[in-house]
Amino acid sequence: MIPVKINHLSFSRNSHVVFNDVNISIDPGKVTAIMGPSGTGKTTLLRLIGAQLRPDAGQILVGDQDIHRLSQKELYLARRKMGMLFQNAALFTNLSVFENVAFPLREHTQLSESMIRRIVLMKLQAVGLRGARDLMPSELSGGMSRRVALARAIALDPQLIMYDEPFTGQDPISMAVLVKLIKDLNTILGITSVIVSHDVPETSSISDYIYLISDGKVAGKGSPAEVSVDSSPEVKQFMHGLPDGVVPFHYPAKDYREDILS
Amino acid sequence: MARSANITWEREQSCLRLMGDWLCTTLGKLPATLDKLSFPRHTSFMVDASSIEKLDTAGAWMMHRYFSQLKAFNYSFEVQGLNPTHQLLLDRIEAQSSHIRVPEHPQSPPLLPFIGREFVQKVLHFLEFHSFIGLALATFKQWFKPKNIQWNSILKMIEETGCKALPIIGLLSFLIGIVLAYQMGLQLRDYSANAYIVDFSGLAILREFGPLITAIIVAGRTGSAFTAQIGIMKINEEIDALRTFGLSPVERLVLPRIFGLLVAIPLLTVWADAFGIMGCMFMANHMLDISYMDFLKRFQEVVPLKTYTLGLIKTPVFAVLIAQVGCFQGFQVAYSADSVGSQTTRSVVQSIFLIIITDAFFSVLYSWQGL
Ligand SMILES: Nc1ncnc2c1ncn2[C@@H]1O[C@H](COP(=O)(O)OP(=O)(O)O)[C@@H](O)[C@H]1O
Ligand SMILES: [Mg+2]
């Protein structure tokens, strides 16, 4: 149960400003959703929290530690408390499904083989893939890989877990199961959960608090009920999926015709 | 079957007729036709588009551009017979294109800044490589506690890079031995100094060819594999996943590869030495009538142990170079398949380059020390 506090965060990729003075506070033991159109930097934000990227300015506190000021060793210790579900699953392609889920257990615990087996099967059962344990990652569909990755991320029962678009590519049934699983993990184990998503209804249904990011800034925040009736144009456009409005559909580009002619 | 786009001027009817399929794939010769087309100035005429059967964006764009040119030259004309759906496409293109200027011609970048940029990039790359070596060394500290050592991975690397390379290295060294003995034999026979083939081949194979051939083959076979493996793991975010489990990718991926090669390359060199000498023996027997027994007897007498050890001393250095360059280039892979290819090439070229430089360095060092 660790809180995350993001203070005055700024970050740019090359010349493209991804975040400009963003403040976000993630309460311990709650489900916080980070939403926003694709390309606004949701994945980037998770990478910043996991200290795989360094901010240009500002700080990120995980628990009471400034994650970017830790020594290499402290950082590796801090990361063991965090689980992360990657957008592309990021399974180890040379290990079977079972071994992928067992990996963190083998690395960080001294559990016996039979204990590891039991835990892995339990986690795989939770994501509905116990039967797929002997498959290799290349034999899984995108949605299945992501569920295996979820089982792996929760193998060690982390205190903070970050889900990068967990619902993308899921059929309605597994979607419902995942939504329930994420909520259960949060209520039963009290894991602080961060969900990055643009699936508005699913995410709203399980989150306690929502941040809406757009154009490098926090465009709206509040409980799902508050956000859904927010009157600011960006929030309204995103939450209700309107094609035209202040949030542009296009990634910033030079003039269309100039591009075509050149 | 799509017909190619065409345009003709029909003088009798004062009519410009557009024909065929105006598609991306069939536009081909149209620009040339347009350039050649001539008709009297200051006439007003009709454009008959009714024979156009298919039109796509490229075709509509071409049509729009041509019409704009005509308008710019003050021709007055009227378009007729354009299919309503085609008209829709053309209107859309016109609407999109209303707000712009034509961009300036891009200038080719001047030479001097280009050279400067390349130079700075090379220097940065060089520094990065050094910091990577430093990182590997710093990470190595963790292995001072024997329980941290990744024995499994090291053994797997030895199997992968050592055992599986035995056939190819054996064969190539044998062939090099044959080639070398043949060339030397030609000269020695002229001077009736046949027996010296043993001295020369011992020296050449043990000191130079064995270690060098091994290192170069391993660089091509294993260094490239290291780059590709790590690069693909990076694209697949597996490296990030390792980090989130609180594990250091350098410790997990780089150290086992370095230590695997540190064991494999010296052993492979011994193997290459043996096969190289066998190649020489075979050729000496064939060409210079030196029996296998005589060859080995003389070998013992004239080739000192020092020759063998001086060759072997170089091999751990080669091993570290190949592993470091291979892994470093793997971590340099950006998020695309193209980049895996180019970094792999780079990895092989750089390791072979460094191997040869190191070998030359050792030669200078040895001669300096009078060895
Ligand atoms: N490796 C990278 N190099 C440069 N720019 C990147 C890289 N990864 C992402 N970006 C840019 O950063 C911005 C945010 O990306 P991301 O965080 O992946 O968005 P999303 O909200 O869809 O997860 C995008 O504009 C993207 O183009
Ligand atoms: Mg993303």
XYZ file of C-alpha atoms and ligand atoms in Angstrom:
661
model
C 0.000 0.000 0.000
C 2.201 2.789 -1.192
C 1.130 6.159 -2.491
C 2.642 7.827 -5.537
C 3.024 11.562 -5.790
C 4.023 13.322 -8.976
C 5.093 16.918 -8.462
C 5.625 19.482 -11.208
C 6.671 16.854 -13.706
C 7.976 18.002 -17.069
C 9.272 15.719 -19.763
C 10.067 16.077 -23.472
C 10.923 13.637 -26.204
C 13.304 15.343 -28.606
C 11.485 18.637 -29.112
C 8.045 17.232 -28.416
C 6.790 18.281 -24.977
C 5.021 15.272 -23.490
C 4.399 16.650 -19.978
C 4.410 20.222 -18.854
C 4.219 20.767 -15.099
C 1.927 17.871 -14.257
C 0.805 17.134 -10.697
C -0.819 13.821 -9.909
C -1.409 12.188 -6.591
C -2.187 8.492 -6.393
C -3.699 7.443 -3.086
C -2.557 4.253 -1.380
C -4.875 1.308 -1.766
C -7.033 3.011 -4.381
C -7.566 2.449 -8.086
C -6.473 5.516 -9.985
C -7.065 5.772 -13.696
C -4.940 7.814 -16.041
C -6.891 8.431 -19.202
C -6.263 10.387 -22.317
C -6.193 10.135 -26.089
C -3.496 7.872 -27.529
C -0.130 9.534 -27.841
C -0.602 11.846 -24.876
C 2.075 10.088 -22.874
C 0.259 7.630 -20.628
C 2.816 4.901 -21.237
C 5.546 7.474 -20.831
C 4.111 8.407 -17.447
C 4.265 4.798 -16.248
C 7.839 4.529 -17.466
C 8.664 7.661 -15.518
C 7.120 6.193 -12.372
C 9.097 2.986 -12.927
C 12.236 5.121 -13.373
C 12.968 3.746 -16.820
C 12.935 7.356 -17.976
C 14.162 10.457 -16.198
C 12.025 13.591 -15.979
C 13.428 16.909 -17.203
C 12.058 18.608 -14.114
C 9.946 17.743 -11.114
C 9.955 14.683 -8.921
C 8.084 11.439 -8.477
C 7.675 10.063 -4.989
C 6.902 6.376 -4.677
C 6.129 5.762 -1.027
C 8.401 8.364 0.498
C 11.313 7.840 -1.884
C 12.153 10.123 -4.767
C 12.445 7.343 -7.297
C 14.900 9.208 -9.522
C 17.325 10.004 -6.714
C 17.847 6.416 -5.594
C 21.094 4.564 -6.067
C 21.090 1.702 -8.561
C 20.706 -0.809 -5.753
C 17.912 1.020 -3.944
C 16.138 1.462 -7.243
C 16.198 -2.270 -7.933
C 14.823 -2.900 -4.442
C 12.103 -0.294 -4.937
C 11.107 -1.830 -8.269
C 10.471 -5.187 -6.634
C 7.525 -3.592 -4.867
C 6.038 -2.496 -8.171
C 4.323 -4.659 -10.718
C 3.906 -3.451 -14.233
C 1.782 -4.766 -17.028
C 3.329 -3.628 -20.296
C 1.301 -2.546 -23.253
C 2.982 -5.196 -25.439
C 2.912 -7.831 -22.686
C 6.743 -8.111 -22.831
C 6.769 -11.808 -22.021
C 10.154 -13.509 -22.090
C 9.919 -15.179 -25.465
C 12.349 -17.967 -24.627
C 10.317 -19.129 -21.614
C 6.995 -20.958 -21.548
C 3.890 -19.372 -20.053
C 4.449 -21.244 -16.819
C 8.101 -20.201 -16.575
C 7.230 -16.607 -17.361
C 4.904 -16.428 -14.379
C 7.341 -18.379 -12.223
C 10.222 -16.079 -13.175
C 9.819 -13.385 -10.496
C 9.177 -16.061 -7.874
C 12.341 -17.934 -8.765
C 14.333 -14.718 -8.776
C 13.156 -13.174 -5.564
C 12.031 -15.967 -3.292
C 13.455 -19.173 -1.925
C 10.166 -21.033 -2.299
C 10.199 -24.749 -2.967
C 9.383 -25.992 -6.457
C 5.998 -27.365 -5.381
C 5.096 -24.047 -3.779
C 6.087 -22.143 -6.890
C 3.998 -24.507 -8.981
C 0.967 -23.932 -6.798
C 1.302 -20.143 -6.873
C 1.828 -20.034 -10.630
C -1.198 -22.219 -11.288
C -3.275 -20.037 -8.978
C -2.248 -16.872 -10.799
C -2.863 -18.467 -14.185
C -6.260 -19.687 -12.985
C -7.119 -16.124 -12.022
C -6.542 -14.934 -15.590
C -8.212 -18.012 -17.044
C -5.134 -19.461 -18.717
C -4.192 -22.383 -16.504
C -4.650 -24.656 -19.492
C -2.182 -22.643 -21.564
C 0.719 -23.100 -19.179
C 2.874 -25.130 -21.544
C 2.492 -22.841 -24.521
C 5.260 -20.530 -25.650
C 4.558 -16.770 -25.901
C 4.690 -16.986 -29.703
C 1.680 -19.324 -29.573
C -0.560 -16.851 -27.739
C -2.889 -14.223 -29.133
C -2.371 -10.594 -28.147
C -5.120 -10.653 -25.560
C -3.863 -13.928 -24.055
C -0.284 -12.638 -23.833
C -1.503 -9.651 -21.934
C -3.333 -11.851 -19.465
C -0.224 -13.964 -18.916
C 1.721 -10.779 -18.375
C -0.856 -9.771 -15.803
C -0.425 -13.093 -13.995
C 3.320 -12.487 -14.018
C 2.946 -8.931 -12.760
C 0.925 -10.082 -9.752
C 3.043 -13.154 -9.039
C 4.884 -11.439 -6.202
C 1.834 -9.613 -4.857
C 3.360 -6.177 -5.394
C 2.301 -3.150 -3.377
C 1.873 -0.957 -6.421
C 0.740 -2.230 -9.760
C 0.542 -0.324 -13.004
C -1.566 -1.585 -15.875
C -0.842 -0.210 -19.328
C -4.031 -0.616 -21.345
C -5.078 -3.944 -19.871
C -8.372 -4.041 -21.769
C -7.093 -3.548 -25.306
C -7.649 -6.598 -27.472
C -9.822 -8.455 -24.978
C -13.110 -10.054 -25.911
C -16.142 -8.974 -23.822
C -15.933 -12.021 -21.554
C -12.265 -11.738 -20.645
C -12.722 -8.001 -20.391
C -15.340 -8.487 -17.684
C -13.109 -11.023 -15.917
C -10.141 -8.661 -16.043
C -12.138 -5.736 -14.726
C -13.280 -7.856 -11.801
C -9.773 -9.231 -11.243
C -8.203 -5.793 -11.091
C -10.871 -4.623 -8.675
C -10.505 -7.744 -6.505
C -6.736 -7.479 -6.357
C -7.182 -3.960 -5.184
C -9.842 -4.582 -2.544
C -8.569 -7.909 -1.197
C -4.837 -7.217 -1.184
C -5.046 -3.457 -0.958
C -2.677 -3.030 -3.908
C -2.391 0.560 -5.060
C -3.429 0.318 -8.691
C -2.796 2.632 -11.594
C -4.722 1.903 -14.762
C -3.820 3.536 -17.999
C -6.588 3.163 -20.471
C -8.860 4.805 -22.934
C -11.722 2.414 -22.423
C -13.960 4.880 -20.666
C -16.842 2.736 -19.314
C -14.690 -0.172 -18.022
C -12.151 2.092 -16.421
C -14.754 4.350 -14.867
C -16.512 1.345 -13.386
C -13.563 0.297 -11.226
C -11.558 3.408 -10.531
C -11.802 5.555 -7.447
C -10.235 8.561 -9.065
C -9.599 9.585 -12.640
C -6.984 11.875 -14.144
C -7.512 12.937 -17.682
C -4.363 13.971 -19.483
C -4.393 15.919 -22.662
C -1.786 17.999 -24.411
C 0.843 17.589 -21.668
C -1.383 18.756 -18.866
C -3.998 17.386 -16.494
C -7.191 18.358 -18.264
C -9.573 17.017 -15.673
C -9.655 15.015 -12.484
C -12.128 13.690 -9.973
C -14.199 10.657 -9.139
C -15.769 8.911 -12.142
C -19.092 10.551 -11.376
C -17.541 13.995 -11.223
C -15.522 13.521 -14.382
C -18.456 12.244 -16.403
C -20.362 15.463 -15.744
C -17.327 17.728 -16.035
C -18.154 20.642 -18.230
C -14.696 21.480 -19.546
C -14.626 20.875 -23.294
C -11.621 18.495 -23.355
C -13.045 16.241 -20.680
C -16.466 16.225 -22.241
C -15.088 15.383 -25.634
C -13.003 12.502 -24.371
C -15.454 10.976 -21.930
C -18.260 10.969 -24.457
C -16.160 10.181 -27.507
C -17.056 13.143 -29.679
C -15.019 13.309 -32.881
C -14.864 17.088 -33.118
C -13.817 19.386 -30.359
C -10.815 20.931 -28.747
C -8.768 17.728 -28.650
C -7.304 17.323 -32.111
C -7.437 13.900 -33.758
C -4.184 14.595 -35.591
C -0.697 14.297 -34.185
C 0.965 17.715 -34.636
C 2.181 17.869 -38.213
C 3.210 20.315 -40.834
C 0.737 21.409 -43.377
C -1.038 18.527 -45.109
C -0.539 19.687 -48.678
C 3.027 20.735 -48.046
C 3.684 17.211 -46.789
C 2.114 15.618 -49.820
C 3.868 17.857 -52.312
C 7.328 17.579 -50.830
C -7.767 -5.393 -66.600
C -7.058 -1.734 -65.871
C -6.378 0.516 -68.830
C -3.735 3.171 -68.596
C -4.788 6.785 -68.176
C -4.696 8.897 -71.272
C -5.631 12.335 -72.524
C -6.078 13.597 -76.078
C -6.885 16.889 -77.769
C -9.573 16.636 -80.430
C -9.313 19.629 -82.644
C -12.587 19.321 -84.578
C -14.713 19.366 -81.456
C -12.438 21.652 -79.452
C -12.508 19.018 -76.817
C -9.970 17.628 -74.365
C -10.847 13.998 -73.800
C -9.790 12.150 -70.640
C -9.785 8.392 -70.991
C -8.923 5.187 -69.264
C -8.503 4.462 -65.587
C -7.021 7.304 -63.586
C -5.507 5.153 -60.868
C -2.312 5.226 -58.911
C -1.097 2.172 -60.822
C -2.155 3.314 -64.295
C -1.121 6.981 -64.260
C 2.397 6.029 -65.315
C 2.935 7.852 -68.630
C 0.334 10.558 -68.131
C 2.696 13.350 -66.945
C 4.768 12.925 -70.108
C 1.623 13.012 -72.261
C 0.457 16.166 -70.482
C 3.771 17.883 -71.174
C 3.560 17.121 -74.889
C -0.072 18.123 -75.267
C -0.502 21.339 -77.198
C -3.540 23.298 -78.219
C -4.228 26.835 -79.395
C -3.972 29.570 -76.825
C -6.952 31.657 -75.794
C -9.575 29.224 -76.822
C -12.354 28.083 -74.638
C -13.012 24.413 -74.838
C -14.702 21.488 -73.243
C -13.167 18.793 -71.094
C -14.906 15.500 -71.598
C -14.365 13.201 -68.624
C -17.147 10.760 -69.432
C -14.729 8.070 -70.668
C -13.008 7.818 -67.312
C -14.029 4.593 -65.727
C -12.072 4.546 -62.515
C -10.592 7.333 -60.457
C -8.646 7.228 -57.210
C -7.005 9.881 -55.069
C -3.798 9.967 -57.081
C -5.769 10.314 -60.314
C -7.970 13.037 -58.888
C -4.919 14.847 -57.607
C -3.297 14.723 -61.022
C -6.487 15.980 -62.637
C -6.841 18.776 -60.130
C -3.258 19.857 -60.625
C -3.607 19.874 -64.394
C -6.822 21.880 -64.266
C -5.180 24.406 -61.946
C -2.302 24.769 -64.383
C -4.694 25.351 -67.239
C -6.513 27.957 -65.195
C -3.254 29.634 -64.356
C -2.594 30.028 -68.101
C -5.997 31.662 -68.531
C -7.628 28.898 -70.463
C -11.309 28.764 -69.971
C -12.898 25.371 -70.054
C -15.762 23.389 -68.719
C -15.597 19.870 -67.350
C -18.359 17.579 -68.469
C -19.442 14.029 -67.969
C -17.570 13.375 -64.771
C -19.204 10.582 -62.819
C -20.865 12.030 -59.655
C -18.788 9.895 -57.258
C -15.632 10.956 -59.090
C -16.793 14.547 -58.850
C -17.097 14.071 -55.076
C -13.495 12.904 -54.865
C -12.278 15.775 -57.006
C -14.187 18.295 -54.866
C -12.641 16.824 -51.761
C -9.155 17.158 -53.179
C -9.879 20.754 -54.165
C -11.202 21.552 -50.700
C -8.105 20.070 -49.047
C -5.675 21.902 -51.263
C -7.086 25.393 -50.931
C -4.857 26.530 -48.078
C -1.186 26.422 -49.030
C 1.976 27.436 -50.737
C 4.278 25.067 -52.568
C 7.280 24.307 -50.369
C 10.756 25.432 -51.286
C 13.102 22.970 -52.858
C 14.866 21.026 -50.115
C 18.563 21.789 -50.144
C 21.062 18.978 -49.909
C 22.893 19.344 -46.604
C 26.274 21.049 -46.898
C 29.342 18.879 -46.516
C 31.107 20.518 -43.594
C 28.293 20.301 -41.009
C 27.703 16.728 -42.175
C 31.318 15.767 -41.464
C 31.187 17.569 -38.138
C 28.012 15.827 -37.094
C 29.341 12.424 -38.079
C 32.517 13.073 -36.122
C 30.671 14.141 -32.982
C 28.422 11.117 -33.293
C 31.395 8.766 -33.568
C 33.023 10.327 -30.521
C 29.815 10.052 -28.508
C 29.399 6.469 -29.616
C 32.938 5.711 -28.499
C 32.317 7.289 -25.088
C 29.066 5.386 -24.720
C 30.873 2.151 -25.460
C 33.322 2.931 -22.703
C 30.623 3.724 -20.204
C 29.014 0.419 -21.150
C 32.244 -1.426 -20.368
C 32.347 0.460 -17.083
C 28.786 -0.564 -16.329
C 29.610 -4.211 -16.990
C 32.614 -3.983 -14.665
C 30.580 -2.294 -11.952
C 27.878 -4.924 -12.266
C 30.512 -7.634 -12.057
C 30.967 -6.706 -8.403
C 27.697 -8.452 -7.654
C 29.243 -11.710 -8.758
C 31.874 -11.558 -6.058
C 29.285 -13.409 -3.991
C 29.334 -16.846 -5.612
C 25.630 -17.440 -5.008
C 24.804 -14.598 -7.395
C 26.648 -16.142 -10.304
C 24.346 -17.263 -13.091
C 25.882 -20.685 -13.663
C 23.001 -21.873 -15.800
C 23.245 -19.001 -18.229
C 27.022 -19.261 -18.423
C 26.883 -22.966 -19.205
C 24.207 -22.381 -21.801
C 26.373 -19.704 -23.418
C 29.369 -22.047 -23.472
C 27.268 -24.683 -25.179
C 25.801 -22.202 -27.620
C 28.998 -20.358 -28.512
C 31.561 -23.091 -27.903
C 30.274 -26.601 -28.498
C 28.115 -25.709 -31.449
C 30.964 -23.855 -33.146
C 33.339 -26.837 -33.019
C 32.562 -28.276 -36.484
C 32.830 -25.029 -38.408
C 35.948 -23.862 -36.627
C 37.588 -27.273 -37.015
C 36.827 -27.388 -40.731
C 37.906 -23.833 -41.496
C 41.138 -24.128 -39.518
C 41.980 -27.361 -41.307
C 41.454 -25.676 -44.661
C 43.511 -22.647 -43.648
C 46.256 -25.047 -42.588
C 46.189 -26.646 -46.027
C 46.270 -23.325 -47.861
C 49.086 -22.014 -45.712
C 51.222 -25.148 -46.041
C 50.685 -25.193 -49.791
C 51.932 -21.639 -50.239
C 54.908 -22.149 -47.958
C 55.635 -25.538 -49.492
C 55.987 -24.008 -52.961
C 58.747 -21.729 -51.725
C 60.480 -24.235 -49.472
C 60.631 -26.885 -52.193
C 62.640 -24.517 -54.396
C 65.240 -24.217 -51.681
C 65.043 -27.883 -50.723
C 64.216 -26.715 -47.223
C 61.230 -29.045 -46.916
C 61.616 -29.737 -43.221
C 61.162 -26.056 -42.339
C 57.480 -26.351 -43.177
C 57.092 -27.634 -39.630
C 58.726 -24.571 -38.064
C 56.756 -22.140 -40.157
C 53.374 -23.759 -39.820
C 53.816 -24.149 -36.077
C 54.631 -20.495 -35.711
C 51.961 -19.198 -38.056
C 49.098 -21.347 -36.846
C 49.750 -21.286 -33.118
C 50.648 -17.654 -32.809
C 48.459 -15.970 -35.381
C 46.023 -17.978 -37.422
C 44.490 -20.151 -34.709
C 43.515 -17.286 -32.394
C 42.616 -14.887 -35.213
C 40.478 -17.287 -37.244
C 38.654 -18.382 -34.112
C 37.986 -14.835 -32.982
C 36.768 -13.746 -36.396
C 34.447 -16.712 -36.819
C 33.068 -16.238 -33.318
C 32.554 -12.526 -33.977
C 30.539 -13.342 -37.081
C 28.653 -16.233 -35.566
C 28.147 -15.242 -31.946
C 28.723 -11.499 -31.723
C 25.967 -10.958 -34.265
C 23.688 -13.347 -32.388
C 24.262 -11.415 -29.165
C 23.260 -8.170 -30.834
C 20.159 -9.643 -32.409
C 19.031 -11.410 -29.230
C 19.419 -8.370 -27.009
C 18.040 -6.032 -29.652
C 14.885 -8.085 -30.064
C 14.484 -8.364 -26.305
C 14.686 -4.609 -26.188
C 12.055 -4.129 -28.891
C 9.846 -6.644 -27.140
C 10.204 -4.649 -23.883
C 11.661 -7.770 -22.217
C 14.544 -5.646 -20.986
C 12.115 -3.215 -19.365
C 10.291 -6.173 -17.858
C 13.557 -7.425 -16.336
C 14.095 -4.008 -14.836
C 10.640 -3.896 -13.323
C 11.399 -7.177 -11.600
C 14.290 -5.391 -9.959
C 16.886 -7.253 -12.037
C 19.772 -5.664 -13.837
C 19.760 -6.456 -17.559
C 23.538 -6.091 -17.646
C 23.952 -8.721 -14.978
C 21.412 -11.067 -16.537
C 22.334 -10.681 -20.179
C 25.837 -9.279 -20.529
C 27.883 -10.971 -17.819
C 26.899 -14.546 -18.756
C 27.828 -13.776 -22.345
C 31.216 -12.368 -21.399
C 32.043 -15.297 -19.164
C 30.681 -17.822 -21.614
C 32.996 -16.482 -24.306
C 35.895 -16.218 -21.861
C 35.703 -19.979 -21.495
C 34.688 -20.823 -25.042
C 37.173 -18.809 -27.104
C 40.416 -20.103 -25.543
C 39.123 -23.669 -25.832
C 38.021 -23.115 -29.409
C 41.454 -21.701 -30.164
C 43.121 -24.871 -28.909
C 40.779 -26.797 -31.155
C 41.532 -24.517 -34.104
C 45.287 -24.865 -33.462
C 45.010 -28.646 -33.573
C 43.040 -28.662 -36.810
C 45.235 -26.040 -38.422
C 48.322 -28.090 -37.707
C 46.563 -31.173 -39.053
C 45.905 -29.274 -42.273
C 49.587 -28.401 -42.527
C 50.565 -32.004 -41.817
C 48.273 -33.233 -44.533
C 49.719 -30.865 -47.107
C 53.308 -31.485 -45.993
C 52.775 -35.193 -46.437
C 51.197 -34.767 -49.819
C 53.460 -32.212 -51.337
C 56.765 -32.417 -49.555
C 56.783 -36.108 -48.625
C 57.091 -35.464 -44.918
C 55.468 -38.328 -43.083
C 53.047 -37.608 -40.246
C 55.455 -39.131 -37.724
C 58.385 -37.046 -38.943
C 56.257 -33.925 -38.866
C 55.205 -34.460 -35.271
C 58.723 -35.389 -34.187
C 60.183 -32.246 -35.629
C 57.235 -30.218 -34.313
C 58.176 -31.191 -30.767
C 61.769 -30.207 -31.342
C 61.399 -26.854 -33.067
C 58.164 -25.286 -31.829
C 58.566 -24.042 -28.274
C 55.704 -23.972 -25.801
C 56.053 -20.196 -25.763
C 54.618 -19.952 -29.290
C 51.501 -21.706 -28.128
C 51.014 -19.637 -24.969
C 51.684 -16.324 -26.725
C 48.861 -17.196 -29.079
C 46.513 -18.190 -26.298
C 47.188 -15.107 -24.167
C 45.404 -12.999 -26.758
C 42.207 -14.995 -26.735
C 40.582 -13.761 -23.492
C 40.975 -10.211 -24.774
C 39.225 -11.186 -27.995
C 36.472 -12.837 -25.962
C 35.759 -9.730 -23.910
C 35.842 -7.541 -27.022
C 33.379 -9.669 -28.959
C 30.964 -10.016 -26.052
C 31.115 -6.334 -25.155
C 30.654 -5.083 -28.696
C 27.869 -7.584 -29.393
C 25.930 -6.713 -26.256
C 26.561 -2.980 -26.532
C 25.196 -2.890 -30.074
C 22.216 -4.928 -28.906
C 21.349 -2.299 -26.322
C 21.749 0.391 -29.007
C 18.901 -1.066 -31.048
C 16.089 1.450 -31.418
C 12.523 0.294 -31.575
C 12.476 -1.071 -35.118
C 13.361 -4.202 -37.053
C 15.601 -2.191 -39.381
C 17.684 -1.165 -36.494
C 18.291 -4.785 -35.436
C 19.754 -5.428 -38.861
C 21.985 -2.389 -38.971
C 23.236 -2.830 -35.411
C 24.028 -6.482 -36.090
C 26.112 -5.525 -39.088
C 27.802 -2.857 -37.055
C 28.508 -5.291 -34.267
C 30.300 -7.722 -36.587
C 32.269 -5.034 -38.394
C 33.340 -3.369 -35.171
C 34.359 -6.556 -33.419
C 36.444 -7.731 -36.359
C 37.987 -4.289 -36.609
C 38.861 -4.295 -32.912
C 40.133 -7.880 -33.049
C 42.584 -7.031 -35.800
C 43.712 -3.867 -34.035
C 44.251 -5.816 -30.835
C 46.146 -8.503 -32.684
C 48.413 -5.899 -34.251
C 48.864 -4.352 -30.838
C 49.951 -7.707 -29.427
C 52.408 -8.213 -32.291
C 53.975 -4.834 -31.570
C 54.067 -5.618 -27.871
C 55.693 -9.020 -28.446
C 58.317 -7.658 -30.804
C 59.030 -4.913 -28.340
C 59.584 -7.446 -25.619
C 61.692 -9.538 -27.994
C 59.357 -12.531 -27.730
N 10.992 6.002 -27.853
C 10.407 7.143 -28.206
N 11.115 8.117 -28.823
C 10.542 9.293 -29.161
N 9.273 9.599 -28.927
C 8.499 8.695 -28.312
C 9.015 7.406 -27.926
N 8.033 6.720 -27.327
C 6.949 7.529 -27.355
N 7.220 8.701 -27.940
C 6.299 9.839 -28.118
O 5.848 10.221 -26.840
C 4.472 10.521 -26.870
C 3.738 9.717 -25.826
O 3.764 8.359 -26.150
P 3.053 7.264 -25.252
O 3.410 7.526 -23.834
O 3.404 5.926 -25.778
O 1.513 7.581 -25.506
P 0.248 6.792 -24.978
O -0.508 7.804 -24.168
O -0.534 6.409 -26.175
O 0.698 5.613 -24.196
C 3.992 10.245 -28.277
O 3.854 11.489 -28.890
C 5.071 9.449 -28.919
O 5.201 9.817 -30.272
Mg 0.561 3.684 -24.499
